[in-house]
Coordinates of C-alpha atoms in Angstrom, one line a residue:
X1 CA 0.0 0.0 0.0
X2 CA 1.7 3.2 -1.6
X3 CA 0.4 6.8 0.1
X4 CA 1.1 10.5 -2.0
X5 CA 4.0 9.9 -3.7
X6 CA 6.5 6.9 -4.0
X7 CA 9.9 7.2 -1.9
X8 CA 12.1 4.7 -4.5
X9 CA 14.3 3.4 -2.3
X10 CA 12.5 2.6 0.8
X11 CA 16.0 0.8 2.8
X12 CA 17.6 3.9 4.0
X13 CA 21.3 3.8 4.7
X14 CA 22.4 1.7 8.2
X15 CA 22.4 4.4 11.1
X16 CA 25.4 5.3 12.7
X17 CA 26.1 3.3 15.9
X18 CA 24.3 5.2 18.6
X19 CA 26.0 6.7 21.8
X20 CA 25.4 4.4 25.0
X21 CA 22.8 6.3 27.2
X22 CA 23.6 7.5 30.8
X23 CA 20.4 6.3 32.0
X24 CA 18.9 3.0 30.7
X25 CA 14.8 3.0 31.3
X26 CA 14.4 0.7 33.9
X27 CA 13.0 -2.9 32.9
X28 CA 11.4 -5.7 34.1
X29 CA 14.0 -8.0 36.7
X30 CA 16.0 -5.0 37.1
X31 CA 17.7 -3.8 40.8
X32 CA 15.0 -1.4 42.0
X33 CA 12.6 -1.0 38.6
X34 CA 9.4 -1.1 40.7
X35 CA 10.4 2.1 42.5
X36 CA 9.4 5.6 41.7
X37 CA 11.3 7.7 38.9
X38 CA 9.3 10.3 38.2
X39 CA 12.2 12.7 40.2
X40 CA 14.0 12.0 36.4
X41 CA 13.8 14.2 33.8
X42 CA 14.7 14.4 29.6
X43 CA 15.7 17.5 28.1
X44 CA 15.8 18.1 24.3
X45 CA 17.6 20.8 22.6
X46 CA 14.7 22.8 19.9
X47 CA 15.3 22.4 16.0
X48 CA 15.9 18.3 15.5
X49 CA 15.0 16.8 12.5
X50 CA 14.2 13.3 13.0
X51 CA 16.2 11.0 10.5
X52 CA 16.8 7.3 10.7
X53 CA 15.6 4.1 11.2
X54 CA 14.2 3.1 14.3
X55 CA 12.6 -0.4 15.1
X56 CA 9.6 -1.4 17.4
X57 CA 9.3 -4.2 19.9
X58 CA 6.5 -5.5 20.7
X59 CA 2.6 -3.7 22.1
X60 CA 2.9 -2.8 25.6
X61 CA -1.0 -3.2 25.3
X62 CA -1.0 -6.7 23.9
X63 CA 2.1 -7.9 26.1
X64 CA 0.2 -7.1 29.1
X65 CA -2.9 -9.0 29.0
X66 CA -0.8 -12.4 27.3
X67 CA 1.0 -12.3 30.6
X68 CA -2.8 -12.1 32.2
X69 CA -3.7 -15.0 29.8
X70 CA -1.1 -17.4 30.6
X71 CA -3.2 -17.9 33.4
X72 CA -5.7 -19.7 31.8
X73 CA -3.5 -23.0 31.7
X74 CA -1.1 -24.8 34.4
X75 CA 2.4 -25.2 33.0
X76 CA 5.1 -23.0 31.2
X77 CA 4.0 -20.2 28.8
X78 CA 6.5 -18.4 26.7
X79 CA 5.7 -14.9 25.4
X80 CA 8.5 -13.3 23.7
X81 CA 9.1 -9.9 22.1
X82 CA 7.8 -8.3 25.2
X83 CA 8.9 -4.4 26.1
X84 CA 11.5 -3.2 28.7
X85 CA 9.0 -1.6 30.3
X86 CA 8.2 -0.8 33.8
X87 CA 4.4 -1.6 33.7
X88 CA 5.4 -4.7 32.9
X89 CA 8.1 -5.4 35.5
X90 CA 4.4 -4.7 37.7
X91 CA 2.5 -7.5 35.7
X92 CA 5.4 -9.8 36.5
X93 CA 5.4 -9.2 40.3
X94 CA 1.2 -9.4 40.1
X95 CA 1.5 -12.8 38.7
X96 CA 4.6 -13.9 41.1
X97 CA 1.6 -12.7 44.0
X98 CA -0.9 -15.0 42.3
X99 CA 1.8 -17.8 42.8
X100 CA 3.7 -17.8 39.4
X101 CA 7.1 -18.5 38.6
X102 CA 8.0 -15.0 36.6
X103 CA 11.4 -15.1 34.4
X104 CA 12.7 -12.5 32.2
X105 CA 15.2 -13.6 29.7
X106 CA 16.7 -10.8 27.0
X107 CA 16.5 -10.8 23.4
X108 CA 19.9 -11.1 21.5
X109 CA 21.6 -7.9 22.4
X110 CA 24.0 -8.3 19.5
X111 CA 21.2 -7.4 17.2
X112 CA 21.3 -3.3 16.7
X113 CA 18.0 -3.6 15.7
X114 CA 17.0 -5.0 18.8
X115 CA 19.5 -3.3 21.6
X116 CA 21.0 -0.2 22.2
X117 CA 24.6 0.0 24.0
X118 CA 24.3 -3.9 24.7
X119 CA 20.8 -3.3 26.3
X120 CA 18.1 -5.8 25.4
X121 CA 15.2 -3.1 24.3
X122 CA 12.7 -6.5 24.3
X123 CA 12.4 -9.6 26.2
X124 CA 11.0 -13.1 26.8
X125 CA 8.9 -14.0 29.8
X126 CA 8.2 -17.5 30.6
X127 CA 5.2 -18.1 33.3
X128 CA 5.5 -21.4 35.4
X129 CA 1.8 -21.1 36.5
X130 CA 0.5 -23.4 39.1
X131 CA -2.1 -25.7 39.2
X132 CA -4.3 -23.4 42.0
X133 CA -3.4 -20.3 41.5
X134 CA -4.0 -16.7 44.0
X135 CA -7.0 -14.9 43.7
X136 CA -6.1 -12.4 45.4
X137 CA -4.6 -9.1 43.5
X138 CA -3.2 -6.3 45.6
X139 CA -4.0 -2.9 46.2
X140 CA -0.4 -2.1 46.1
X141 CA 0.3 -3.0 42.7
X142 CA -3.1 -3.0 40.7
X143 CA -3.1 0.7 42.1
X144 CA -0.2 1.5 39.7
X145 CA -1.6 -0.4 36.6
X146 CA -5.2 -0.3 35.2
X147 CA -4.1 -2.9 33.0
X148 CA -3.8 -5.7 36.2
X149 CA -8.0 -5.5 36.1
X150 CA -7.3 -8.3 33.6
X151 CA -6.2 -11.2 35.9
X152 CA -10.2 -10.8 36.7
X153 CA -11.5 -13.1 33.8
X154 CA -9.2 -15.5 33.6
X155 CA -9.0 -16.1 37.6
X156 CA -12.7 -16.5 37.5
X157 CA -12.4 -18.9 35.1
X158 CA -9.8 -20.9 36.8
X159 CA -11.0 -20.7 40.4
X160 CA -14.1 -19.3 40.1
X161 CA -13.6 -16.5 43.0
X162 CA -11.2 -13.8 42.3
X163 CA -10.7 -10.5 44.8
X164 CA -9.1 -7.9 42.7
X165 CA -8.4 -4.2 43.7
X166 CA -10.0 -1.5 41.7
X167 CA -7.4 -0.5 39.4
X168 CA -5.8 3.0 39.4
X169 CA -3.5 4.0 35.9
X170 CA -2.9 6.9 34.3
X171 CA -5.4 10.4 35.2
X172 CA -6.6 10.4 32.1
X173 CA -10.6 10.0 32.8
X174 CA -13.1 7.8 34.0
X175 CA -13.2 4.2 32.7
X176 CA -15.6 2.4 35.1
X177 CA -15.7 -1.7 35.2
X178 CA -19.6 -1.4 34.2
X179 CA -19.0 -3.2 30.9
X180 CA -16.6 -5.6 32.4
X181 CA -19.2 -6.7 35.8
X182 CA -22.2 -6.4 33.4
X183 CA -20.9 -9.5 30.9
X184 CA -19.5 -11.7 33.8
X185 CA -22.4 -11.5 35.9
X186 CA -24.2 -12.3 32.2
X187 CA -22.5 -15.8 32.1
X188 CA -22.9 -16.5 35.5
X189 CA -21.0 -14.9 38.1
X190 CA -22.0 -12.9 41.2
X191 CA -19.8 -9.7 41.7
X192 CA -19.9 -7.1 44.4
X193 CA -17.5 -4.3 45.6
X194 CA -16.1 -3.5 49.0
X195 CA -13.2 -1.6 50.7
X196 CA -11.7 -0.9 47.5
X197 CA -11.7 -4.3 45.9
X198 CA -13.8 -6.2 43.1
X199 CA -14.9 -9.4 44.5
X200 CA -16.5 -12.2 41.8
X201 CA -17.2 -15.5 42.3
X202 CA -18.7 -17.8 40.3
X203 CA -19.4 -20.8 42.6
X204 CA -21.3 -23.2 39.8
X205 CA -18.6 -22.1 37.1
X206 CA -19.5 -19.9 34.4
X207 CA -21.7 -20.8 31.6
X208 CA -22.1 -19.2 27.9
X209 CA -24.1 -16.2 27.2
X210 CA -25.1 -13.4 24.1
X211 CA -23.6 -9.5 26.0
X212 CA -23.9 -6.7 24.1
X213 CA -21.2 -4.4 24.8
X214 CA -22.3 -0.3 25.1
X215 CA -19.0 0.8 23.8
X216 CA -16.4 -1.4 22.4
X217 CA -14.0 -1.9 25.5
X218 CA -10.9 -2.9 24.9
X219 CA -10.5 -4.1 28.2
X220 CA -14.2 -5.3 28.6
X221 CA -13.6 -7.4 25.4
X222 CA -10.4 -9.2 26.8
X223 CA -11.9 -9.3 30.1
X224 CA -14.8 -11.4 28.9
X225 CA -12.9 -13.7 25.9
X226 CA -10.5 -14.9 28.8
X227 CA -13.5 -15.6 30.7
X228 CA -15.7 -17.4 28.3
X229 CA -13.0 -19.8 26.7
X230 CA -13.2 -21.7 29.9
X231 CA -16.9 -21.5 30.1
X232 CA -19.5 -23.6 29.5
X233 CA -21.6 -23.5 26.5
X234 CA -21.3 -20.7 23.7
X235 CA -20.7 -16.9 24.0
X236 CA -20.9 -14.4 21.2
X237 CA -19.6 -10.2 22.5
X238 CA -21.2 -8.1 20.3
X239 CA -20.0 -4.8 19.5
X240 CA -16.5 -6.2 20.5
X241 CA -13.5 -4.3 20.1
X242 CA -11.8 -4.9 17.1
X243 CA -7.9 -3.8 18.0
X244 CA -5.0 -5.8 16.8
X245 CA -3.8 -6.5 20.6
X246 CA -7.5 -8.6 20.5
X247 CA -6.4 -10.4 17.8
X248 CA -2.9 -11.1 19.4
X249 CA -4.8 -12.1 22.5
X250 CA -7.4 -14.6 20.6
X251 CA -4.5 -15.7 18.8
X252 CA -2.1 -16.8 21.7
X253 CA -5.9 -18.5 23.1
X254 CA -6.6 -20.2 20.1
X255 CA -3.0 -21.5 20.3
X256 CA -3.6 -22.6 23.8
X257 CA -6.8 -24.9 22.2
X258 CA -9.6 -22.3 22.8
X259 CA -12.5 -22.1 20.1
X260 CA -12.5 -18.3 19.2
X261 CA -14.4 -17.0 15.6
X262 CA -14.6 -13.4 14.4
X263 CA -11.9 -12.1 16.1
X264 CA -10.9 -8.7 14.3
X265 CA -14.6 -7.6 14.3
X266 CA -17.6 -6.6 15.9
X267 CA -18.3 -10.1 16.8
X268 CA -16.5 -13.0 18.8
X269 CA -17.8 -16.1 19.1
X270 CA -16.5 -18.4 22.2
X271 CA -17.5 -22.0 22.7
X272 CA -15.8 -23.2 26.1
X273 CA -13.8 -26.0 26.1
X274 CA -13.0 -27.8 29.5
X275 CA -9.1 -27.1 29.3
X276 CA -6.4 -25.6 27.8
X277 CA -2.0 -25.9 27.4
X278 CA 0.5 -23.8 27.7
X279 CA 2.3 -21.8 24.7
X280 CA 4.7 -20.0 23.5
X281 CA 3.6 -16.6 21.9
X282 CA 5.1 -13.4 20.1
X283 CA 3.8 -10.4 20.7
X284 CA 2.4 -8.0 18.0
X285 CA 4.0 -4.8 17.4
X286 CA 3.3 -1.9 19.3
X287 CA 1.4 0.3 17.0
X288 CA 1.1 3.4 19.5
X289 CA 5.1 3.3 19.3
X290 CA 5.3 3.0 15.9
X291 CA 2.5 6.1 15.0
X292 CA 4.7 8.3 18.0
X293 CA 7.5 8.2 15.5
X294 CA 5.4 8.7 12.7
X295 CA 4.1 11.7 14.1
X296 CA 7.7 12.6 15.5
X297 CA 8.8 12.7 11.4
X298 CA 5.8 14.6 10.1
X299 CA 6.4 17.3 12.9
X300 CA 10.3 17.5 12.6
X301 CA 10.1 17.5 9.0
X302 CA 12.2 14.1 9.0
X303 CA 12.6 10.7 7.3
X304 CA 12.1 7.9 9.6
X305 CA 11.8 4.3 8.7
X306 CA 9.7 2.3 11.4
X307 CA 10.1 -1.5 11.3
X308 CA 8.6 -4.4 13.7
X309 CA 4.7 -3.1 13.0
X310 CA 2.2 -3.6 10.5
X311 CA 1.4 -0.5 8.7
X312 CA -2.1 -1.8 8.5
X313 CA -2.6 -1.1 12.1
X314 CA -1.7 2.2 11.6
X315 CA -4.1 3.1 8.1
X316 CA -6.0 5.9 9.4
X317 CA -2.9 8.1 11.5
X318 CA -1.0 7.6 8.5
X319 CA -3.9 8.7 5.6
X320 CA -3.9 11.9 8.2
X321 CA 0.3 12.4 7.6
X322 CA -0.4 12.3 4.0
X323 CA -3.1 15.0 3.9
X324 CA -0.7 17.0 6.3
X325 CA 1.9 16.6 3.2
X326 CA 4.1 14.0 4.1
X327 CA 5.0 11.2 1.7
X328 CA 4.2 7.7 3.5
X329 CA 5.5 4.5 1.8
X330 CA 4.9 1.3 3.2
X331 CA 6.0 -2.6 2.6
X332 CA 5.4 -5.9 4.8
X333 CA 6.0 -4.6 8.5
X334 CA 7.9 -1.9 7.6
X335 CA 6.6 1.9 6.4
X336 CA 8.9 5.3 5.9
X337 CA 8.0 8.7 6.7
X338 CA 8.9 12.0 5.3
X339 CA 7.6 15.6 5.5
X340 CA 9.9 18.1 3.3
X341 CA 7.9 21.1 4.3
X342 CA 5.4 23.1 7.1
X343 CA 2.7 20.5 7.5
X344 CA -0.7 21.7 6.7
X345 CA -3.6 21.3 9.4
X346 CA -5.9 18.5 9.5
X347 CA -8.6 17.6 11.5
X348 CA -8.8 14.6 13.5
X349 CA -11.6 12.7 15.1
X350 CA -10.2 9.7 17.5
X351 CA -12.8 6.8 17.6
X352 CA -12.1 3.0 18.4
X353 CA -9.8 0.7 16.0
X354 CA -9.6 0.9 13.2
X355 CA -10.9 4.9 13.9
X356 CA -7.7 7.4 14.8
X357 CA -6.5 6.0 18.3
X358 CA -7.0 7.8 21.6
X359 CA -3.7 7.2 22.7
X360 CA -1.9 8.8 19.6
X361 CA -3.9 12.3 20.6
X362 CA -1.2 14.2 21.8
X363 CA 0.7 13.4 19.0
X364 CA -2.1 14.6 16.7
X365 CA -1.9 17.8 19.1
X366 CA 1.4 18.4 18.4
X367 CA 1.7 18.2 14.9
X368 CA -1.4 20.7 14.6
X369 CA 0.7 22.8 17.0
X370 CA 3.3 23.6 14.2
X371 CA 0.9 23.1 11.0
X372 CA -0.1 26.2 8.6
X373 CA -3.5 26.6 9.6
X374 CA -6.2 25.5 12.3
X375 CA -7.2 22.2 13.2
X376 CA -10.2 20.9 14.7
X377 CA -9.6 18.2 17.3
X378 CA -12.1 15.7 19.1
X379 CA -11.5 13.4 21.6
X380 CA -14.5 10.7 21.9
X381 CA -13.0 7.7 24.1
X382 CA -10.9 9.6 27.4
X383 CA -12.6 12.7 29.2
X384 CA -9.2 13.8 30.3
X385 CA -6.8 13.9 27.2
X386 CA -6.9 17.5 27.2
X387 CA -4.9 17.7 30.2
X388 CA -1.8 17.5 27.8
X389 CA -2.9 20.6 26.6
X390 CA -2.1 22.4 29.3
X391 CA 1.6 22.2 29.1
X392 CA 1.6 22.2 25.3
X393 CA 0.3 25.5 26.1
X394 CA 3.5 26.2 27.8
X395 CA 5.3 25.4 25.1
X396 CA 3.9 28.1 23.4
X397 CA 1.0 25.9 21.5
X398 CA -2.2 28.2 20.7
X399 CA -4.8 26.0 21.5
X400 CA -8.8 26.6 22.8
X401 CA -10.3 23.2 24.6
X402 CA -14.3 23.1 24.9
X403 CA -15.4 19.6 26.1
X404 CA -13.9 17.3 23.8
X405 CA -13.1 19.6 20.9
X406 CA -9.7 21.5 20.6
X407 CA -9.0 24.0 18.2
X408 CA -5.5 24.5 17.4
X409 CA -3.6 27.4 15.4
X410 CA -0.6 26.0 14.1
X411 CA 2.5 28.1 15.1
X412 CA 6.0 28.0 13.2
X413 CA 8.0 27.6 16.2
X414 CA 7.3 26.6 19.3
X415 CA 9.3 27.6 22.5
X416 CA 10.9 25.7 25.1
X417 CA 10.0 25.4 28.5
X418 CA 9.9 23.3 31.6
X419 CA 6.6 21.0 31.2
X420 CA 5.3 18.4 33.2
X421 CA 4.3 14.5 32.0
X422 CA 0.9 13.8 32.8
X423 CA 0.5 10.0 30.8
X424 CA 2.9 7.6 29.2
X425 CA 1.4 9.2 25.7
X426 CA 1.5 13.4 27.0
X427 CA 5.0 12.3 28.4
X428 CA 6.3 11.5 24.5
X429 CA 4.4 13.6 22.8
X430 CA 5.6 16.5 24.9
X431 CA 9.5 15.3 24.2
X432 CA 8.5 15.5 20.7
X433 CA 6.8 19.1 20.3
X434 CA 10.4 20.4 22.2
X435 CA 12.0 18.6 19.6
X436 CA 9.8 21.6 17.4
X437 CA 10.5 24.6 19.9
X438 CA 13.4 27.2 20.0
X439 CA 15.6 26.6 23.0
X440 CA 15.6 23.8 25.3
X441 CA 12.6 21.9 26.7
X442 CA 12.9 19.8 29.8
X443 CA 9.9 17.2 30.6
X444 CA 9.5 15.8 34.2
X445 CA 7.7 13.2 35.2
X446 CA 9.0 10.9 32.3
X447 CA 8.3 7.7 35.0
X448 CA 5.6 8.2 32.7
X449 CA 7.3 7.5 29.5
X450 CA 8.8 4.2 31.4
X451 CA 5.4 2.9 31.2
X452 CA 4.9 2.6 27.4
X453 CA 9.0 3.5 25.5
X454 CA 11.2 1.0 26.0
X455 CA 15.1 3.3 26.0
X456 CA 12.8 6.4 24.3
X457 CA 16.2 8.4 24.8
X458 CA 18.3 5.7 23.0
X459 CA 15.5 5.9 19.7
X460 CA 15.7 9.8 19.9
X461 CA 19.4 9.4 20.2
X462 CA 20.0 7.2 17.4
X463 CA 17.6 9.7 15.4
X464 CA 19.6 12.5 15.6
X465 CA 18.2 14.6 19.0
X466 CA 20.5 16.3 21.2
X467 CA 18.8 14.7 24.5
X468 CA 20.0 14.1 27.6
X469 CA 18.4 12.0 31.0
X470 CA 19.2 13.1 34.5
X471 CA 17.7 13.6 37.6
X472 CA 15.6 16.8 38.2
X473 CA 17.5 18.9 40.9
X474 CA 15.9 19.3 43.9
X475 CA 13.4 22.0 45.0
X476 CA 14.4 24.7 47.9
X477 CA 13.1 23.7 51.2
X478 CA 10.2 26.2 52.3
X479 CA 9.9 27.7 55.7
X480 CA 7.0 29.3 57.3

């Protein structure tokens, strides 16, 4: 699939060796990666152009919930090609609660395309899962990751009670559990809440059943597949989500000896078999990852190649870079990016797969930020996106919020300034914009970033950005 004009030669020229970073993200297994870095900070130095080839390991947002799925089965699981990433270092120790075995092996560092500076930037995670495992997930950990919500289906399936804490995650709105209780209490089980916690049982096992979903939930959807492989009967979600990380997840099930149909649409059939095996699994490319840098070339007015994702995943962000006036060529799991000039604005609508993604928002924000003209921009899936706006307004962004639009007036410069990471996807997208700003722009918070990059500062590095990580100097003790 060919966008605007055809690049000839799409292999670019091998990138020079990149320097080693002074600080490595931490990742999972590491000395100390579970504790709080958000006194770290990146600064960028204004007037980059991205150039290079950069390559992306696999979906934070796909990893996450095959670790939750290995459940479903006693024995050794494999899932390989997962990020460095410290949400996921917090999977593995919620799974080592529920009485897992949790090993992290890294992928061949050799491989440039794979490490940075000898550093593994993906890894494999085999999961010795036992034949009774917890039900019990801690406040202390689910707290720090929405994403843990998802030990709830398969645990029910398994042992048929499960006491979860309500998850916490990033501030970026409400997004209640009402699909997720509605469609388990549908096939069977009883759920209440107290003192913080989700508490399901299902005490005569779960049986088959028709749920129609009132938004397609990404997490509702995997929620109630893991649930209903091990279920009695049939199930059939309607209005299911339709993103790839579903299909990854119905894949590695279907692998395991599950009986999944229709995966990759509105509509997922499930009929419950008794058991299921262990696996080995590769995770899909992380497509938020891969649009960040897509976005990052368009704004910069570089040429980036990004390989490791399907460009498929990413049809509607890049359709947007090509009305912006970028060229976009793309082959197998590979595509290239290049903008020679000021992009022009272009509005953009985010709406669930395969509509423009929430999470590639502030991205969308920041390339209207330095476009020739206005942009109208509405956010239909998180209440509190906008929040990035606020310190792309510091930046020097003009933009107006009103609900869930944003209108933005492109600027030709932006300037730097000291702004604050609010989410994994404000924390890049703000590194980015200073990338577009006069002057130096120094984001805190990046504990943020953590969650989602795996060695961001290595990729900007290795992309020709001036960027250093260090911690953030310390604020004057106040007296009264």
């Amino acid at each position: 699939m060919t966008h605007s004009l055809r690049i000839p030669d799409l292999m670019m020229p091998a990138r020079p060796e990149p320097a080693v970073p002074t600080r490595v993200a931490p990742g999972p297994g590491d000395a100390g990666d579970l504790a709080s870095r958000d006194v770290d900070v990146i600064r960028v130095r204004g007037g980059a152009r991205l150039g290079g080839t950069v390559h992306v390991v696999g979906a934070k947002n796909s990893a996450l919930k095959l670790m939750a799925a290995a459940l479903l089965a006693p024995g050794r699981s494999m899932i390989t090609n997962v990020p460095r990433i410290t949400d996921i270092a917090i999977m593995g120790e919620v799974l080592r609660r529920l009485g897992c075995g949790v090993h992290f092996h890294d992928d061949d560092p050799v491989d440039p395309m794979v490490a940075y500076g000898g550093v593994a930037r993906s890894r494999s995670v085999t999961i010795d899962v036992p034949e009774q495992p917890g039900s019990d997930a801690d406040y202390d950990l689910v707290r720090r990751l929405r994403a843990s919500i998802c030990v709830l289906g398969p645990l029910l399936a398994r042992r048929g009670y499960v006491r979860v804490a309500h998850p916490g995650g990033d501030a970026i709105g409400s997004r209640g559990l009402d699909m997720h209780v509605s469609g388990l209490t549908r096939m069977g089980a009883e759920i209440s809440g107290e003192h913080g916690f989700v508490i399901a049982a299902a005490p005569h096992g779960l049986h088959g059943a028709e749920i129609v979903l009132d938004f397609p939930s990404v997490g509702a959807t995997e929620n109630l597949v893991m649930a209903a492989v091990l279920a009695r009967g049939g199930t059939v979600i309607e209005n299911a989500a339709r993103e790839p990380e579903i299909v990854d997840i119905c894949s590695m099930l279907i692998r395991m000896g599950a009986r999944i149909s229709g995966e990759g649409t509105s509509t997922i059939e499930i009929e419950g078999v008794p058991e299921l095996a262990p696996v080995r699994h590769a995770t899909v490319g992380d497509r938020i990852v891969a649009g960040t840098w897509a976005f990052g070339a368009a704004m910069t007015r570089g040429d980036v190649t990004v390989t490791g994702v399907s460009p498929a995943f990413l049809e509607v962000a890049l359709d947007k870079l090509v009305a912006a006036g970028g060229l976009v060529e793309t082959r197998g799991d590979t595509f290239r990016v290049r903008m020679d000039d000021r992009p022009t604005a272009v509005d953009v609508v985010t709406l669930p797969y395969p509509g423009f993604a929430t999470d590639l928002l502030p991205m969308a924000i920041g390339l209207a930020s330095v476009s020739d003209g206005a942009s109208l921009i509405t956010e239909n899936i998180f209440d509190g996106r906008f929040m990035f706006a606020n310190e792309m307004m510091r930046l020097g962004a003009d933009i107006k919020t009103d609900g869930h639009h944003a209108v933005v007036r492109g600027r030709e410069q932006l300037s730097g300034a000291p702004v604050r990471a609010t989410d994994i996807r404000a924390g890049a997208g703000l590194i980015i914009a200073g990338l577009c700003a006069v002057g130096d722009t120094e984001v805190s918070h990046v504990h943020h970033v953590d969650r989602g990059y795996p060695d961001f500062v290595a990729d900007l590095r290795a992309l020709g950005v001036e960027v250093e990580r260090d911690r953030a100097p310390e604020e004057p003790a106040l007296t009264i």
